[in-house]
Tab-separated table of N, CA, C and O in Angstrom:
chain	number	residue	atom	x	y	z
H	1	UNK	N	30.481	24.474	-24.032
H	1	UNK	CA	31.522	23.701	-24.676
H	1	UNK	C	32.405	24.647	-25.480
H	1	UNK	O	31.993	25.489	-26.277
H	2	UNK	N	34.179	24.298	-25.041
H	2	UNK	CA	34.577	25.174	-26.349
H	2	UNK	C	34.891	25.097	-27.228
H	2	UNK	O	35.105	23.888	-27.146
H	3	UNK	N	35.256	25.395	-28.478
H	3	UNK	CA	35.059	25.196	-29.757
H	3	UNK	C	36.521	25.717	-30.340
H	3	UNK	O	36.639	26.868	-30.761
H	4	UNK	N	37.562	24.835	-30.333
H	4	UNK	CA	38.958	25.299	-31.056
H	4	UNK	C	38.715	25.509	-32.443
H	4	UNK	O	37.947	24.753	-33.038
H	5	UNK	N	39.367	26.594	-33.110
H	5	UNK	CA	39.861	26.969	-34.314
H	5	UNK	C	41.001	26.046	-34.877
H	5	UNK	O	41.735	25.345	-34.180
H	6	UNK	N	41.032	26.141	-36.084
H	6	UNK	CA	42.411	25.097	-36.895
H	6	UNK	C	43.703	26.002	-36.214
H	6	UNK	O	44.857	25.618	-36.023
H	7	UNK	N	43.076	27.387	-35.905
H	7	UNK	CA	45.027	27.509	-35.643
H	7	UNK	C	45.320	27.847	-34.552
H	7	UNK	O	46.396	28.397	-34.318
H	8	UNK	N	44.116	27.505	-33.325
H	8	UNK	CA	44.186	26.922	-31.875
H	8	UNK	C	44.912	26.034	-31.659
H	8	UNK	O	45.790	25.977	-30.798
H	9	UNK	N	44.571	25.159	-32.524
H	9	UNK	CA	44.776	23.286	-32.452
H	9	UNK	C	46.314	23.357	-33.045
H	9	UNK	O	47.222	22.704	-32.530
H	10	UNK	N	46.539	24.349	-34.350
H	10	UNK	CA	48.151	24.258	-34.899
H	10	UNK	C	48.845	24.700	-33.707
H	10	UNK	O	49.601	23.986	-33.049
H	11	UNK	N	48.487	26.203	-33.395
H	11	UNK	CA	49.155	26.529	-31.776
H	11	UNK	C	49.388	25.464	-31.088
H	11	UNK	O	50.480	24.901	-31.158
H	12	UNK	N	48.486	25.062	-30.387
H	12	UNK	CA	48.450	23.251	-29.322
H	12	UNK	C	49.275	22.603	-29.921
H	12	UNK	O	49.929	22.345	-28.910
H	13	UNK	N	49.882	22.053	-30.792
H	13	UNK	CA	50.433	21.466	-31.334
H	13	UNK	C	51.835	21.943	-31.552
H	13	UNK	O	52.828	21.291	-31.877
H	14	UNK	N	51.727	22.989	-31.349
H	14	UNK	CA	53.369	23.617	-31.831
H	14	UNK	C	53.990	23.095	-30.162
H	14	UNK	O	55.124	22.616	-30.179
H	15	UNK	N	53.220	23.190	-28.660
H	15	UNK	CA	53.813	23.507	-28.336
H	15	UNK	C	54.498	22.191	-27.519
H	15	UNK	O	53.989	21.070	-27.535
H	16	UNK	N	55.708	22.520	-26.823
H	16	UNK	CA	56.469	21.414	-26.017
H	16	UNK	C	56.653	21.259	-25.228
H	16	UNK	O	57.762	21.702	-24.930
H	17	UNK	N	56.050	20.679	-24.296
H	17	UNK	CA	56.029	20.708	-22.983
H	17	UNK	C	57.273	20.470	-22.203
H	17	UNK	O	58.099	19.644	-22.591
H	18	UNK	N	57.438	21.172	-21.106
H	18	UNK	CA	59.226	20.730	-20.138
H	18	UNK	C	58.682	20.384	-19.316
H	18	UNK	O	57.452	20.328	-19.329
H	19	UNK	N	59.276	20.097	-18.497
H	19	UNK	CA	59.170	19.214	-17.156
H	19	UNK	C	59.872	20.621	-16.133
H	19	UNK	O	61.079	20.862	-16.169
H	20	UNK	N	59.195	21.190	-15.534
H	20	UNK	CA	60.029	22.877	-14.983
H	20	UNK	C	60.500	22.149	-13.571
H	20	UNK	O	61.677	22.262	-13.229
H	21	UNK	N	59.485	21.337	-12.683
H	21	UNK	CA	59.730	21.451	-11.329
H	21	UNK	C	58.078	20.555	-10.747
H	21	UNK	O	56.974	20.410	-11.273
H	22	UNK	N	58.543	20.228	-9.742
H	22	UNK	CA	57.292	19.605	-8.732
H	22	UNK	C	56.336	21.191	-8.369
H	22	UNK	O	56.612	22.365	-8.615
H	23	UNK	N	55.433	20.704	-7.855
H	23	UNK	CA	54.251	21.574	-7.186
H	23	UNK	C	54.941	22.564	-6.228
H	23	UNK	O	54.970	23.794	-6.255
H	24	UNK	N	55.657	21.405	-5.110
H	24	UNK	CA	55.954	21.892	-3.492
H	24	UNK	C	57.420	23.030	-4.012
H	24	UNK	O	57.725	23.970	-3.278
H	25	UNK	N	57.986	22.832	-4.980
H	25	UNK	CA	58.476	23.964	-5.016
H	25	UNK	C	58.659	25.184	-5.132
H	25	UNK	O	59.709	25.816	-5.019
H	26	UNK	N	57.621	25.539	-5.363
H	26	UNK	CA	56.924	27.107	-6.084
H	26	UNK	C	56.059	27.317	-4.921
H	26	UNK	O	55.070	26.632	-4.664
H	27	UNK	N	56.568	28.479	-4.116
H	27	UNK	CA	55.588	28.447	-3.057
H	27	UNK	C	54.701	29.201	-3.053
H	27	UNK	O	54.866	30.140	-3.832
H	28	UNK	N	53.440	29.211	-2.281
H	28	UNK	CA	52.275	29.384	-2.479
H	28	UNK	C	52.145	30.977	-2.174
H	28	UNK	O	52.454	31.677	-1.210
H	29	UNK	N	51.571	31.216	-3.384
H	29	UNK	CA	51.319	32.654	-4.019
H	29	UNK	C	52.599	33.689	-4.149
H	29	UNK	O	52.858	34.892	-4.138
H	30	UNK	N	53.213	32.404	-4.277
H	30	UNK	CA	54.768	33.215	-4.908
H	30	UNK	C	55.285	32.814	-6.121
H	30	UNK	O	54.611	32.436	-7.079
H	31	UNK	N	56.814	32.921	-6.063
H	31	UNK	CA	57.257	32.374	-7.223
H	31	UNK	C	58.483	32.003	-7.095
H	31	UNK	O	59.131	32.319	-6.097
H	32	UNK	N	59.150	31.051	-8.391
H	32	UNK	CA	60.159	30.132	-8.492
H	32	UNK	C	61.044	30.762	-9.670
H	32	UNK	O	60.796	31.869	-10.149
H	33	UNK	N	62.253	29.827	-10.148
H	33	UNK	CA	62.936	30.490	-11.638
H	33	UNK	C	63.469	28.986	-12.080
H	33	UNK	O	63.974	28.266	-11.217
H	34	UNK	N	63.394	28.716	-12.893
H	34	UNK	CA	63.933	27.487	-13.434
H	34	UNK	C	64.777	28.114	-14.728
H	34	UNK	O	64.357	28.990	-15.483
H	35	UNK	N	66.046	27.460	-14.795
H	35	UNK	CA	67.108	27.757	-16.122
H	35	UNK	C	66.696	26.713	-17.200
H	35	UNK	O	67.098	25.550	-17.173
H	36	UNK	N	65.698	27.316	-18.340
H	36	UNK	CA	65.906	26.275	-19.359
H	36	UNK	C	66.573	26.230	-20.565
H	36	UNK	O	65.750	26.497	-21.440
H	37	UNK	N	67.685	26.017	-21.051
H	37	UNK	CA	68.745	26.338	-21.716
H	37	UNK	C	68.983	27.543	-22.300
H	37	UNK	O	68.954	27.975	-23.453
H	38	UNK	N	69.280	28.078	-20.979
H	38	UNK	CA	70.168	29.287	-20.524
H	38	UNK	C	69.121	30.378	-20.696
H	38	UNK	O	69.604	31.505	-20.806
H	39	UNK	N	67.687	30.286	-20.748
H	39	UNK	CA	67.017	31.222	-20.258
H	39	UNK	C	65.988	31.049	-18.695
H	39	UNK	O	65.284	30.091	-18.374
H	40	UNK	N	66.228	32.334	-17.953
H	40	UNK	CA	65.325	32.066	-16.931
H	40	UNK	C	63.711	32.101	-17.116
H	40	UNK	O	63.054	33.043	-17.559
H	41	UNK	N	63.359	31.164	-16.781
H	41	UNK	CA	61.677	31.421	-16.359
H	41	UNK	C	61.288	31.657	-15.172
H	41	UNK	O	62.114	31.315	-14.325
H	42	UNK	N	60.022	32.268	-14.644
H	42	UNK	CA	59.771	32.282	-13.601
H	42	UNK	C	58.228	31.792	-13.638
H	42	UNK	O	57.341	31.888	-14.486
H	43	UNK	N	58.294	31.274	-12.457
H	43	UNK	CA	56.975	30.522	-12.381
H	43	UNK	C	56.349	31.059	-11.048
H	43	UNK	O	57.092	31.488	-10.165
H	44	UNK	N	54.735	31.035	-10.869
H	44	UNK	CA	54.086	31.389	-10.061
H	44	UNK	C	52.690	30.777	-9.649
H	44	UNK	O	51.725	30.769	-10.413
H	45	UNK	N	52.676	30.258	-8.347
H	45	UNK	CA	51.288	29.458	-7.731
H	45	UNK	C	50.902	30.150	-7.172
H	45	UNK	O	51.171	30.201	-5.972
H	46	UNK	N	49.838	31.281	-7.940
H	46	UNK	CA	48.470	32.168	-7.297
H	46	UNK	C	47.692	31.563	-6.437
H	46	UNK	O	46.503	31.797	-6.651
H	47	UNK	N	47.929	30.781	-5.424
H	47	UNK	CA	46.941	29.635	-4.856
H	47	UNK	C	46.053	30.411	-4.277
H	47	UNK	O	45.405	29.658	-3.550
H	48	UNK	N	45.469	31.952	-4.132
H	48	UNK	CA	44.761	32.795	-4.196
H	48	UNK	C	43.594	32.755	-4.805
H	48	UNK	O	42.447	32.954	-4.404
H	49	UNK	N	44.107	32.427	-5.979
H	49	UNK	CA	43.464	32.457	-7.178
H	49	UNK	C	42.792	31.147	-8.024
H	49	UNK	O	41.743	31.067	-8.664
H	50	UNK	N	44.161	29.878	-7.665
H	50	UNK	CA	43.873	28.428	-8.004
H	50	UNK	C	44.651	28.381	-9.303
H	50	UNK	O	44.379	27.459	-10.072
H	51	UNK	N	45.396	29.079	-9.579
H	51	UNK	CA	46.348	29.352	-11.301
H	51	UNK	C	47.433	29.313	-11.040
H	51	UNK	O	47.894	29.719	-9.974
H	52	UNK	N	48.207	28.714	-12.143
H	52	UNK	CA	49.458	29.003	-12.093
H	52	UNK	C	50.112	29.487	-13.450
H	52	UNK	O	49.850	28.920	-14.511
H	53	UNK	N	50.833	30.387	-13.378
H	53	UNK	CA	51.448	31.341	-14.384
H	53	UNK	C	52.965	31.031	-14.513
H	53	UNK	O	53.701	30.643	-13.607
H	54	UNK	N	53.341	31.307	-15.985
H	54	UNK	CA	54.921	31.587	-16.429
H	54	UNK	C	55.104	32.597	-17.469
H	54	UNK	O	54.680	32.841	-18.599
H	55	UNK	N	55.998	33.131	-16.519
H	55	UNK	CA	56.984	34.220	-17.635
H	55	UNK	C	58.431	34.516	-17.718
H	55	UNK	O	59.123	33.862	-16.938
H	56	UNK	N	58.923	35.188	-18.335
H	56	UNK	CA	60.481	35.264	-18.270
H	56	UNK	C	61.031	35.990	-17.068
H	56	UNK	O	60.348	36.856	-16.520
H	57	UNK	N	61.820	35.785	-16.784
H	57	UNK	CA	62.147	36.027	-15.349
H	57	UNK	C	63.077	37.422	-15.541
H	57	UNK	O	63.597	37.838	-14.505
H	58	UNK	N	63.265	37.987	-16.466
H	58	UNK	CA	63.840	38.867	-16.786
H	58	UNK	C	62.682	40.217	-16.627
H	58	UNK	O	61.471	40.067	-16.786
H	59	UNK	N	63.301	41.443	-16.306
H	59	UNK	CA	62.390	42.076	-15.818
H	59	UNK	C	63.079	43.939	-16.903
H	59	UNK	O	63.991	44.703	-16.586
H	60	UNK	N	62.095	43.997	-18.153
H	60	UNK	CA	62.886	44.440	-19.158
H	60	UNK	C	62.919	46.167	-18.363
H	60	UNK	O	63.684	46.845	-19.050
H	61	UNK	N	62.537	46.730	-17.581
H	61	UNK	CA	62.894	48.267	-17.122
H	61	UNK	C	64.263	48.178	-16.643
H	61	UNK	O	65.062	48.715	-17.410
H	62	UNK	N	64.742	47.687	-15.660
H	62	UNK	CA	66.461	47.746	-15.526
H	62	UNK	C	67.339	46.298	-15.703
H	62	UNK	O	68.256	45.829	-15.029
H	63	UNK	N	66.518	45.720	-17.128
H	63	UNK	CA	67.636	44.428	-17.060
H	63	UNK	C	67.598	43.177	-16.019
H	63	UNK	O	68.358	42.231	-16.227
H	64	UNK	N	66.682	43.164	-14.852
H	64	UNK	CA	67.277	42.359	-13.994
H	64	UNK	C	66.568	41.070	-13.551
H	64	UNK	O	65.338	41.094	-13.557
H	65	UNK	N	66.999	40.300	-13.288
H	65	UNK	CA	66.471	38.752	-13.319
H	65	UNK	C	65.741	38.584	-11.901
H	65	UNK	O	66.284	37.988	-10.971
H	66	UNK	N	64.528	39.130	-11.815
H	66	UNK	CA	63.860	39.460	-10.364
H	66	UNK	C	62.360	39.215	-10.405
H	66	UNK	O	61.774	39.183	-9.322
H	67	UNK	N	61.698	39.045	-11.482
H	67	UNK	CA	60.369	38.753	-11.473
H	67	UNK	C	59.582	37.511	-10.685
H	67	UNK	O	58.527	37.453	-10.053
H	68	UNK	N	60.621	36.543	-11.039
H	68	UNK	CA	60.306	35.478	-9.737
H	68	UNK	C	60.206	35.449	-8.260
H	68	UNK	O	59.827	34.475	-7.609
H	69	UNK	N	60.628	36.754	-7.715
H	69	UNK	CA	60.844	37.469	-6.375
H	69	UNK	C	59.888	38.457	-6.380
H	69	UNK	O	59.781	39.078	-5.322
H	70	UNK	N	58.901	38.881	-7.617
H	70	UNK	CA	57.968	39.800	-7.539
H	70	UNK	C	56.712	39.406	-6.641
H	70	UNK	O	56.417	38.228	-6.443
H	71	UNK	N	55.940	40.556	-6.072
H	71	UNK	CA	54.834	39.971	-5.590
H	71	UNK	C	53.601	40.413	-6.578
H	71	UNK	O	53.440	41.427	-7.257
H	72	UNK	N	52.650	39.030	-6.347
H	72	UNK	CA	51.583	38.487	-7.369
H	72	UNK	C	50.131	39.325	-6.721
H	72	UNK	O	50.043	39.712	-5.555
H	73	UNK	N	49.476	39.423	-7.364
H	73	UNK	CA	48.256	40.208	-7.116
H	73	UNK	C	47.216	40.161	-8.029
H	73	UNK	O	47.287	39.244	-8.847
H	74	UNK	N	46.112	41.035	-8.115
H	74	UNK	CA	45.574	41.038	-9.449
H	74	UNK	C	45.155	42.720	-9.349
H	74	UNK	O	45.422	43.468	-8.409
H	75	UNK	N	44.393	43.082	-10.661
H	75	UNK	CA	44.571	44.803	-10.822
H	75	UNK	C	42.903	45.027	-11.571
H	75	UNK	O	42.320	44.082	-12.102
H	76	UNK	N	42.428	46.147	-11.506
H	76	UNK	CA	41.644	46.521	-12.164
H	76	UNK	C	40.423	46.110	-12.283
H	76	UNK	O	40.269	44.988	-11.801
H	77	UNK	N	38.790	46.921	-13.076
H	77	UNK	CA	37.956	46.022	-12.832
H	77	UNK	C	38.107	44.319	-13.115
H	77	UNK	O	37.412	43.579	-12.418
H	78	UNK	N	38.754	43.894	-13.843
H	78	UNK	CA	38.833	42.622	-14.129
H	78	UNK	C	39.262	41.792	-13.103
H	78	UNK	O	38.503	40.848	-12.887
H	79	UNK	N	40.556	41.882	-12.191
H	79	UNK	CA	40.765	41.068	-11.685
H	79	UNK	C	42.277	40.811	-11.897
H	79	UNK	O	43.137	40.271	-11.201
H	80	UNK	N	42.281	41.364	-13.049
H	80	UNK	CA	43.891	40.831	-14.176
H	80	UNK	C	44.767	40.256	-12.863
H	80	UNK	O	44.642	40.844	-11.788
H	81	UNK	N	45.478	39.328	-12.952
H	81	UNK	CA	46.392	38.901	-12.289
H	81	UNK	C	47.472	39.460	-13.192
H	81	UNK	O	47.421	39.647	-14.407
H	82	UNK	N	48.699	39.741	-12.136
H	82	UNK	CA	49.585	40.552	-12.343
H	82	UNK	C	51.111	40.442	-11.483
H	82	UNK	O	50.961	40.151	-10.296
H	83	UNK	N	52.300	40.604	-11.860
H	83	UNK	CA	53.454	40.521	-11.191
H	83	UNK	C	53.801	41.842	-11.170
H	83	UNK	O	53.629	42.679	-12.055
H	84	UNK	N	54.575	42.036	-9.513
H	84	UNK	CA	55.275	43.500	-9.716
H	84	UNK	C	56.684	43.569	-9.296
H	84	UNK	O	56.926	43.075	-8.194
H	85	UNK	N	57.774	44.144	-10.032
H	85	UNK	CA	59.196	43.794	-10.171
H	85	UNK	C	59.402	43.962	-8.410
H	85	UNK	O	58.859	44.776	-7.664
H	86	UNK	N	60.021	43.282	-8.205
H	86	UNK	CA	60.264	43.732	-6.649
H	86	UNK	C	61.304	45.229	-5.886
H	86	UNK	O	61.327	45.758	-4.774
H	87	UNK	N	62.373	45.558	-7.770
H	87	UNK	CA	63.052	46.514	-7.648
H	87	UNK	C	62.478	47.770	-7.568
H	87	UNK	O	62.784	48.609	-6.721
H	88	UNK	N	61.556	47.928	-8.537
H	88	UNK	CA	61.335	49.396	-9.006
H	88	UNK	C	59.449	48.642	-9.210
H	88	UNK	O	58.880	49.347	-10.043
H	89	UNK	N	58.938	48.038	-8.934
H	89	UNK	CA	57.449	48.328	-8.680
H	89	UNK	C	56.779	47.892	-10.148
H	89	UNK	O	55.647	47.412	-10.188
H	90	UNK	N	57.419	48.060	-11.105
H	90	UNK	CA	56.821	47.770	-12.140
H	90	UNK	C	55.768	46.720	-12.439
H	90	UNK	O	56.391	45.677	-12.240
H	91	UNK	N	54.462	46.361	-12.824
H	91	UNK	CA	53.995	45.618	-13.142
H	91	UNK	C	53.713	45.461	-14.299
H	91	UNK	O	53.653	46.319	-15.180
H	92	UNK	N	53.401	43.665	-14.410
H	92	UNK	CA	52.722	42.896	-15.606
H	92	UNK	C	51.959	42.265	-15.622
H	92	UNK	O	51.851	41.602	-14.590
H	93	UNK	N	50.862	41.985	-16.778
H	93	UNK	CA	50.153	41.343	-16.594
H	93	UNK	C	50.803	40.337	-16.526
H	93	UNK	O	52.015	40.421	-16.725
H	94	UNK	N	50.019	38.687	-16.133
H	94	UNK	CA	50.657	37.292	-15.683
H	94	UNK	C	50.108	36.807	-16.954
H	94	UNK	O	50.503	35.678	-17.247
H	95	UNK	N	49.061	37.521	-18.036
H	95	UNK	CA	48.441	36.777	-18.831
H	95	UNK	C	48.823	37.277	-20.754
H	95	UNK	O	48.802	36.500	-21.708
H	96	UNK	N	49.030	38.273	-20.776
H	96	UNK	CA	49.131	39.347	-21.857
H	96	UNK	C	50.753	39.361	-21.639
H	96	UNK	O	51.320	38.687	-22.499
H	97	UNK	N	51.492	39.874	-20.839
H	97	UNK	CA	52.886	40.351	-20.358
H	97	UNK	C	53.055	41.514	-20.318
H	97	UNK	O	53.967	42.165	-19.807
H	98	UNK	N	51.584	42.020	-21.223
H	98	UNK	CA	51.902	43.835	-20.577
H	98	UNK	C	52.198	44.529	-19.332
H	98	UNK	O	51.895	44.037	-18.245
H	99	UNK	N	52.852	45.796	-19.469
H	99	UNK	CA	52.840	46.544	-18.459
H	99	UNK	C	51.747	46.884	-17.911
H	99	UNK	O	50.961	47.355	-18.733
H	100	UNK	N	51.377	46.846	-16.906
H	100	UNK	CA	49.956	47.790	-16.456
H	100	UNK	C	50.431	48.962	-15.470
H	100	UNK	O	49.658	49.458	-14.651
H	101	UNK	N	51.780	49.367	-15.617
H	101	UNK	CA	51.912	50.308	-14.919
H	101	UNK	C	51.873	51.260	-16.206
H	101	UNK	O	52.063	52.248	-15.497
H	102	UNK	N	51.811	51.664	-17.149
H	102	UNK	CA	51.865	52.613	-18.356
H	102	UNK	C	53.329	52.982	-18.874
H	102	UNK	O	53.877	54.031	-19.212
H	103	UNK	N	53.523	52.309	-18.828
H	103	UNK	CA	54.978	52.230	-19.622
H	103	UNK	C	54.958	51.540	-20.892
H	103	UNK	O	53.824	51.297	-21.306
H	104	UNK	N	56.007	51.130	-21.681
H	104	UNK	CA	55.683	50.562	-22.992
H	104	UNK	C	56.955	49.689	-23.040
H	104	UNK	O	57.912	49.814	-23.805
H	105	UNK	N	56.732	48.619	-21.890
H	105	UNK	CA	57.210	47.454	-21.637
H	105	UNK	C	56.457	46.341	-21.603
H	105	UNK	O	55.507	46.375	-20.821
H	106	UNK	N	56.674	45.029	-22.449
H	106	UNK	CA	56.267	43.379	-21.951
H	106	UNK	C	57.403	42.193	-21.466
H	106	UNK	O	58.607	42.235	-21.714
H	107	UNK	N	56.941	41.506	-20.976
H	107	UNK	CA	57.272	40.393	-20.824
H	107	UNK	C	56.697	39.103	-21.483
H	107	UNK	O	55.476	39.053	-21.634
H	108	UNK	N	57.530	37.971	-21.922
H	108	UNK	CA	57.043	36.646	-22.292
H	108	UNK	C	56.216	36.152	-21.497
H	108	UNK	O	56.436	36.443	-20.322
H	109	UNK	N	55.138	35.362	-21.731
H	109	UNK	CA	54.466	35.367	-20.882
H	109	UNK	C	54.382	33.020	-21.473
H	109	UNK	O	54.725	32.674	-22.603
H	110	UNK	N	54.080	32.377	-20.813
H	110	UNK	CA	54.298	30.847	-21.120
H	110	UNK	C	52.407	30.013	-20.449
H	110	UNK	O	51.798	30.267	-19.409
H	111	UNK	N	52.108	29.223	-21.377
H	111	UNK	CA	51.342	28.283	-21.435
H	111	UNK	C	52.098	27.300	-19.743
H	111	UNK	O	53.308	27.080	-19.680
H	112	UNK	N	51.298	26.934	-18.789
H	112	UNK	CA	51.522	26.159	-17.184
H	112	UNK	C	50.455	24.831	-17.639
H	112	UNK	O	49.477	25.159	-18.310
H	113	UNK	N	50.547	24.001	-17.445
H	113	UNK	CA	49.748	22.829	-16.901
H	113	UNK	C	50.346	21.883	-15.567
H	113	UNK	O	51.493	21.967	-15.129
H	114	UNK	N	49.564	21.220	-15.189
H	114	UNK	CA	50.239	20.550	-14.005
H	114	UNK	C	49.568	19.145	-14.442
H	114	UNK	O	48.641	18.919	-15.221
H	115	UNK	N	50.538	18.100	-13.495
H	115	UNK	CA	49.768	16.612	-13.988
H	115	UNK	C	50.951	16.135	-12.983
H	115	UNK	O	52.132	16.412	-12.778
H	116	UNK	N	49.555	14.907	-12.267
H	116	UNK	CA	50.390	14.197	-10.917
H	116	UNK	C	51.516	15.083	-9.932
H	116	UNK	O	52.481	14.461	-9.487
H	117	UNK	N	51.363	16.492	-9.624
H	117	UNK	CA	51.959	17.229	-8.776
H	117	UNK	C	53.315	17.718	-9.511
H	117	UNK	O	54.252	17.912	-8.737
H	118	UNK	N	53.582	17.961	-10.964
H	118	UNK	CA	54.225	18.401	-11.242
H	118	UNK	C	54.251	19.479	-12.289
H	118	UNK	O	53.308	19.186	-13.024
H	119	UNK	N	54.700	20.334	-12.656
H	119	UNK	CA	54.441	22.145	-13.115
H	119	UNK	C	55.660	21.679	-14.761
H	119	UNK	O	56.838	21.367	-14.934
H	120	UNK	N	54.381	21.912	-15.644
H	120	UNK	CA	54.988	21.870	-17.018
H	120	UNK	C	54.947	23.267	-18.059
H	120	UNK	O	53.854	23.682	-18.445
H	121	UNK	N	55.687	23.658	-18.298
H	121	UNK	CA	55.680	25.050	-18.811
H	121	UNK	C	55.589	24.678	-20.729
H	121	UNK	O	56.421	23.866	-21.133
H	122	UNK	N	54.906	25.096	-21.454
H	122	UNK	CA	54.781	25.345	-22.497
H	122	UNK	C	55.813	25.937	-23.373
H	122	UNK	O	55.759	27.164	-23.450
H	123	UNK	N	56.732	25.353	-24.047
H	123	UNK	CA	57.974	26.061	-24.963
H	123	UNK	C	57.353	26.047	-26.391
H	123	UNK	O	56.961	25.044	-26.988
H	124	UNK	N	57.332	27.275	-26.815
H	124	UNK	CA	56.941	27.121	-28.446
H	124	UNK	C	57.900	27.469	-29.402
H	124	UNK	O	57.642	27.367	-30.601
């Protein structure tokens, strides 16, 4: 059983759920971009894996709005699931937003739930 903290539960509470997109749009073990006032997200169905991930679709080594076009994988003993820019190779974690290529770059990384076939992204 798990056992939330008071500032688990304040977190949970901060956050706001959007309405990003249906299931069938995010295709499987890829990814999508939804504009939510005027920032991109990108979303991703690891159906690999059974997860689904969000982060900013912005991809901070050359500026460019491509992470949703990245391909998904995972890295290391762990498993880490991970995005890699599709331009220049760069990766991130899908969970942290770190780089795992060794650079000293992140990305936003967003809270996913799904309910009745549709993909809700976490805004805090």
């Amino acid at each position: 059983m798990m056992i939330n903290t008071d500032t688990e539960l304040q977190a949970e509470a901060s956050i706001q759920w959007i309405l990003a997109c249906k299931e069938e749009d995010v295709p499987e073990n890829g990814g999508a971009c939804i504009n939510y006032k005027g920032e991109q997200i990108a979303i991703f169905n690891f159906t690999r894996r059974k997860e689904w991930y969000a982060t900013q679709n912005l991809c901070p080594h050359k500026q460019q709005m491509a992470l949703a076009r990245g391909m998904i994988g995972s890295a290391g003993e762990s498993c880490e699931p991970k995005v890699a820019c599709p331009f220049h190779k760069k990766t991130f974690s899908l969970l942290s937003g770190e780089c795992t290529s060794g650079e000293d770059y992140t990305i936003k990384t967003y809270p996913v739930k799904l309910s009745a076939g549709q993909v809700f992204i976490g805004i805090q």
